[in-house]
Structure formats: structure tokens, C-alpha cells
CSV table of C-alpha atoms in Angstrom, one decimal:
chain,number,residue,atom,x,y,z
A,1,MET,CA,11.4,-15.7,-8.1
A,2,PRO,CA,10.9,-18.8,-6.1
A,3,LEU,CA,8.5,-18.8,-3.4
A,4,ILE,CA,11.3,-19.1,-0.3
A,5,PRO,CA,13.5,-16.3,-1.5
A,6,ARG,CA,10.0,-14.2,-1.7
A,7,LEU,CA,9.0,-15.1,1.5
A,8,ALA,CA,12.9,-14.0,3.3
A,9,SER,CA,12.6,-10.8,1.2
A,10,PHE,CA,9.3,-10.2,2.4
A,11,TRP,CA,10.0,-10.8,6.0
A,12,ARG,CA,13.2,-8.9,5.6
A,13,ASN,CA,11.4,-6.1,4.2
A,14,LEU,CA,9.0,-5.8,6.6
A,15,PHE,CA,10.8,-6.2,10.0
A,16,HIS,CA,14.3,-5.2,9.0
A,17,LYS,CA,13.4,-2.0,7.4
A,18,ASP,CA,16.1,-0.1,8.7
A,19,GLN,CA,18.8,-2.5,7.6
A,20,VAL,CA,17.4,-2.8,4.1
A,21,GLU,CA,17.2,0.9,3.8
A,22,HIS,CA,20.9,1.5,5.0
A,23,GLU,CA,22.1,-1.1,2.2
A,24,PHE,CA,20.0,0.5,-0.2
A,25,THR,CA,21.3,3.9,0.7
A,26,GLU,CA,25.0,2.5,0.1
A,27,GLU,CA,24.3,0.8,-2.8
A,28,LEU,CA,22.9,4.0,-4.4
A,29,ARG,CA,25.8,6.1,-2.9
A,30,THR,CA,28.3,3.8,-4.6
A,31,TYR,CA,26.5,3.8,-7.8
A,32,LEU,CA,26.8,7.5,-7.7
A,33,ASP,CA,30.3,7.7,-6.8
A,34,MET,CA,30.9,5.2,-10.1
A,35,LEU,CA,28.9,7.1,-12.2
A,36,THR,CA,31.0,10.3,-11.1
A,37,GLU,CA,34.3,8.5,-12.1
A,38,THR,CA,33.3,7.5,-15.3
A,39,LYS,CA,32.0,11.2,-16.0
A,40,ILE,CA,35.5,12.4,-14.6
A,41,ARG,CA,37.1,9.9,-17.0
A,42,GLN,CA,35.2,11.5,-19.8
A,43,GLY,CA,36.9,14.7,-19.1
A,44,LEU,CA,34.5,16.7,-16.9
A,45,THR,CA,35.7,18.5,-13.8
A,46,PRO,CA,34.5,16.7,-10.4
A,47,GLY,CA,31.9,19.3,-9.5
A,48,GLU,CA,30.2,19.0,-13.2
A,49,ALA,CA,30.6,15.4,-13.0
A,50,ARG,CA,28.7,15.0,-9.8
A,51,ARG,CA,26.3,17.3,-10.8
A,52,ASN,CA,25.6,15.3,-14.3
A,53,ALA,CA,25.6,11.9,-12.4
A,54,LEU,CA,22.7,13.1,-9.9
A,55,VAL,CA,20.9,14.5,-13.2
A,56,GLU,CA,21.4,10.9,-14.8
A,57,LEU,CA,20.5,9.1,-11.7
A,58,GLY,CA,17.1,11.5,-11.6
A,59,GLY,CA,17.6,12.8,-7.8
A,60,VAL,CA,18.6,10.4,-5.0
A,61,GLU,CA,15.2,11.1,-2.9
A,62,GLN,CA,13.0,10.5,-6.1
A,63,VAL,CA,15.2,7.0,-6.5
A,64,HIS,CA,14.5,6.2,-3.0
A,65,GLU,CA,10.8,6.8,-3.0
A,66,LYS,CA,10.5,4.9,-6.1
A,67,VAL,CA,12.4,2.1,-4.4
A,68,ARG,CA,10.1,2.3,-1.6
A,69,GLU,CA,6.6,2.2,-3.3
A,70,ILE,CA,7.9,-1.3,-5.2
A,71,ARG,CA,9.4,-2.8,-2.0
A,72,MET,CA,7.8,-6.1,-0.9
A,73,GLY,CA,5.6,-5.9,1.9
A,74,GLN,CA,5.1,-1.9,1.6
A,75,PHE,CA,1.3,-2.2,1.2
A,76,ILE,CA,1.1,-4.1,4.7
A,77,GLU,CA,3.3,-1.3,6.2
A,78,THR,CA,0.8,1.1,4.6
A,79,ALA,CA,-2.1,-0.5,5.5
A,80,TRP,CA,-1.1,-0.6,9.3
A,81,ARG,CA,-0.3,3.1,9.2
A,82,ASP,CA,-3.7,3.8,7.6
A,83,ILE,CA,-5.3,1.6,10.8
A,84,ARG,CA,-3.4,3.2,13.1
A,85,LEU,CA,-4.4,6.6,11.8
A,86,GLY,CA,-8.4,5.5,11.5
A,87,VAL,CA,-8.2,4.3,15.1
A,88,ARG,CA,-6.5,7.3,16.6
A,89,ALA,CA,-9.2,9.2,14.7
A,90,LEU,CA,-12.2,7.0,16.1
A,91,LEU,CA,-10.4,7.6,19.7
A,92,HIS,CA,-10.5,11.5,19.0
A,93,SER,CA,-14.0,11.9,18.7
A,94,PRO,CA,-16.0,9.2,20.3
A,95,VAL,CA,-19.5,10.4,19.6
A,96,PHE,CA,-18.6,10.8,16.1
A,97,SER,CA,-17.6,7.2,15.9
A,98,VAL,CA,-20.6,5.9,17.5
A,99,VAL,CA,-23.2,7.8,15.3
A,100,THR,CA,-21.2,6.5,12.0
A,101,VAL,CA,-21.2,2.9,13.5
A,102,LEU,CA,-24.6,2.9,14.6
A,103,SER,CA,-26.0,4.7,11.1
A,104,LEU,CA,-23.8,1.7,9.3
A,105,ALA,CA,-25.4,-0.9,11.1
A,106,LEU,CA,-28.8,0.5,10.6
A,107,GLY,CA,-28.3,1.0,7.1
A,108,ILE,CA,-26.8,-2.7,6.5
A,109,GLY,CA,-29.6,-4.2,8.6
A,110,ALA,CA,-32.4,-2.7,6.9
A,111,ASN,CA,-30.8,-3.4,3.4
A,112,THR,CA,-30.7,-7.1,4.4
A,113,ALA,CA,-34.2,-7.1,5.8
A,114,ILE,CA,-35.5,-5.7,2.6
A,115,PHE,CA,-33.8,-8.0,0.4
A,116,SER,CA,-35.0,-10.9,2.3
A,117,VAL,CA,-38.5,-9.5,1.6
A,118,VAL,CA,-37.9,-8.9,-1.6
A,119,ASN,CA,-36.1,-12.1,-2.4
A,120,GLY,CA,-38.9,-14.2,-0.6
A,121,LEU,CA,-42.0,-12.7,-2.3
A,122,LEU,CA,-40.7,-11.6,-5.6
A,123,LEU,CA,-37.5,-13.7,-6.8
A,124,GLN,CA,-38.2,-17.1,-5.3
A,125,PRO,CA,-41.5,-19.1,-6.4
A,126,LEU,CA,-44.1,-19.7,-3.6
A,127,PRO,CA,-43.8,-22.9,-2.0
A,128,TYR,CA,-46.8,-24.1,-3.3
A,129,PRO,CA,-47.4,-26.4,-6.6
A,130,GLU,CA,-48.1,-24.7,-9.5
A,131,SER,CA,-47.2,-21.3,-7.7
A,132,GLU,CA,-47.2,-19.6,-11.0
A,133,ARG,CA,-50.8,-19.8,-11.5
A,134,ILE,CA,-51.5,-18.0,-8.2
């Protein structure tokens, strides 16, 4: 798929989600009706035809979920929901948040300092001529 149509699809899925969802629901309903009509022409009663069409389709909600999972822009929507949930959790217990952030900062700072010392003393040669003889 060329870049411009992909970007247009991405934009549409991201910002016009309700319209895309409605169009997909209509498309799925039309497909289900066509499948039911085919089953009726094969000799089934309307109730049996509808039931067989639903079984063959695999369930309307399951199809909706599969399409939502692979739709372009879904990963951004999911990431945004995760970020909002994280911010709400941080605001819900600020003391825990401060302790967690300080612990991470202390751990990262200590790790950086120790690596700098090890790198300077053990991994890099000393800044003297013929330093390997010392």
C-alpha cells in the first residue's frame, strides 16, 4: 500500500474512530445478511440460515475484536490509554510515586557512577605512555 493512502487510513482510524466503527458494523451486517440469503437459497429455514451464518462467521463480536486489534492506529490508542492509567495511578498515591521515582533515580545514578569508575580504571588504558607496563 502506498504511503499516502496508509497515512490517510491511519489518520482516519485515529481521529474518526466512531465513523470507522459504524462503517465496519454496517459492512459486517451486510455480509451476514448475504450469507444468510445464500443459506436460505440452499434450502435452510431463515432461523437455521441465520444461525449457520453466525457460526460460519465466527461471532460478530469476535470479528469486531480481531479487526480492532489489527486496525492502523490502534497501538497509539492503546499506548495513550496506558499512559492515562499510569498518570491516574501516580496521582492516586503521590507518596508511592515519589519514593519510586527517587529509587529509580538513585539506582540509575549509582549505576552510572560505578560504570564510569570501572570504565576509567579497568576498561580504558591509562593516559600514560606504555601504560600496560605499570
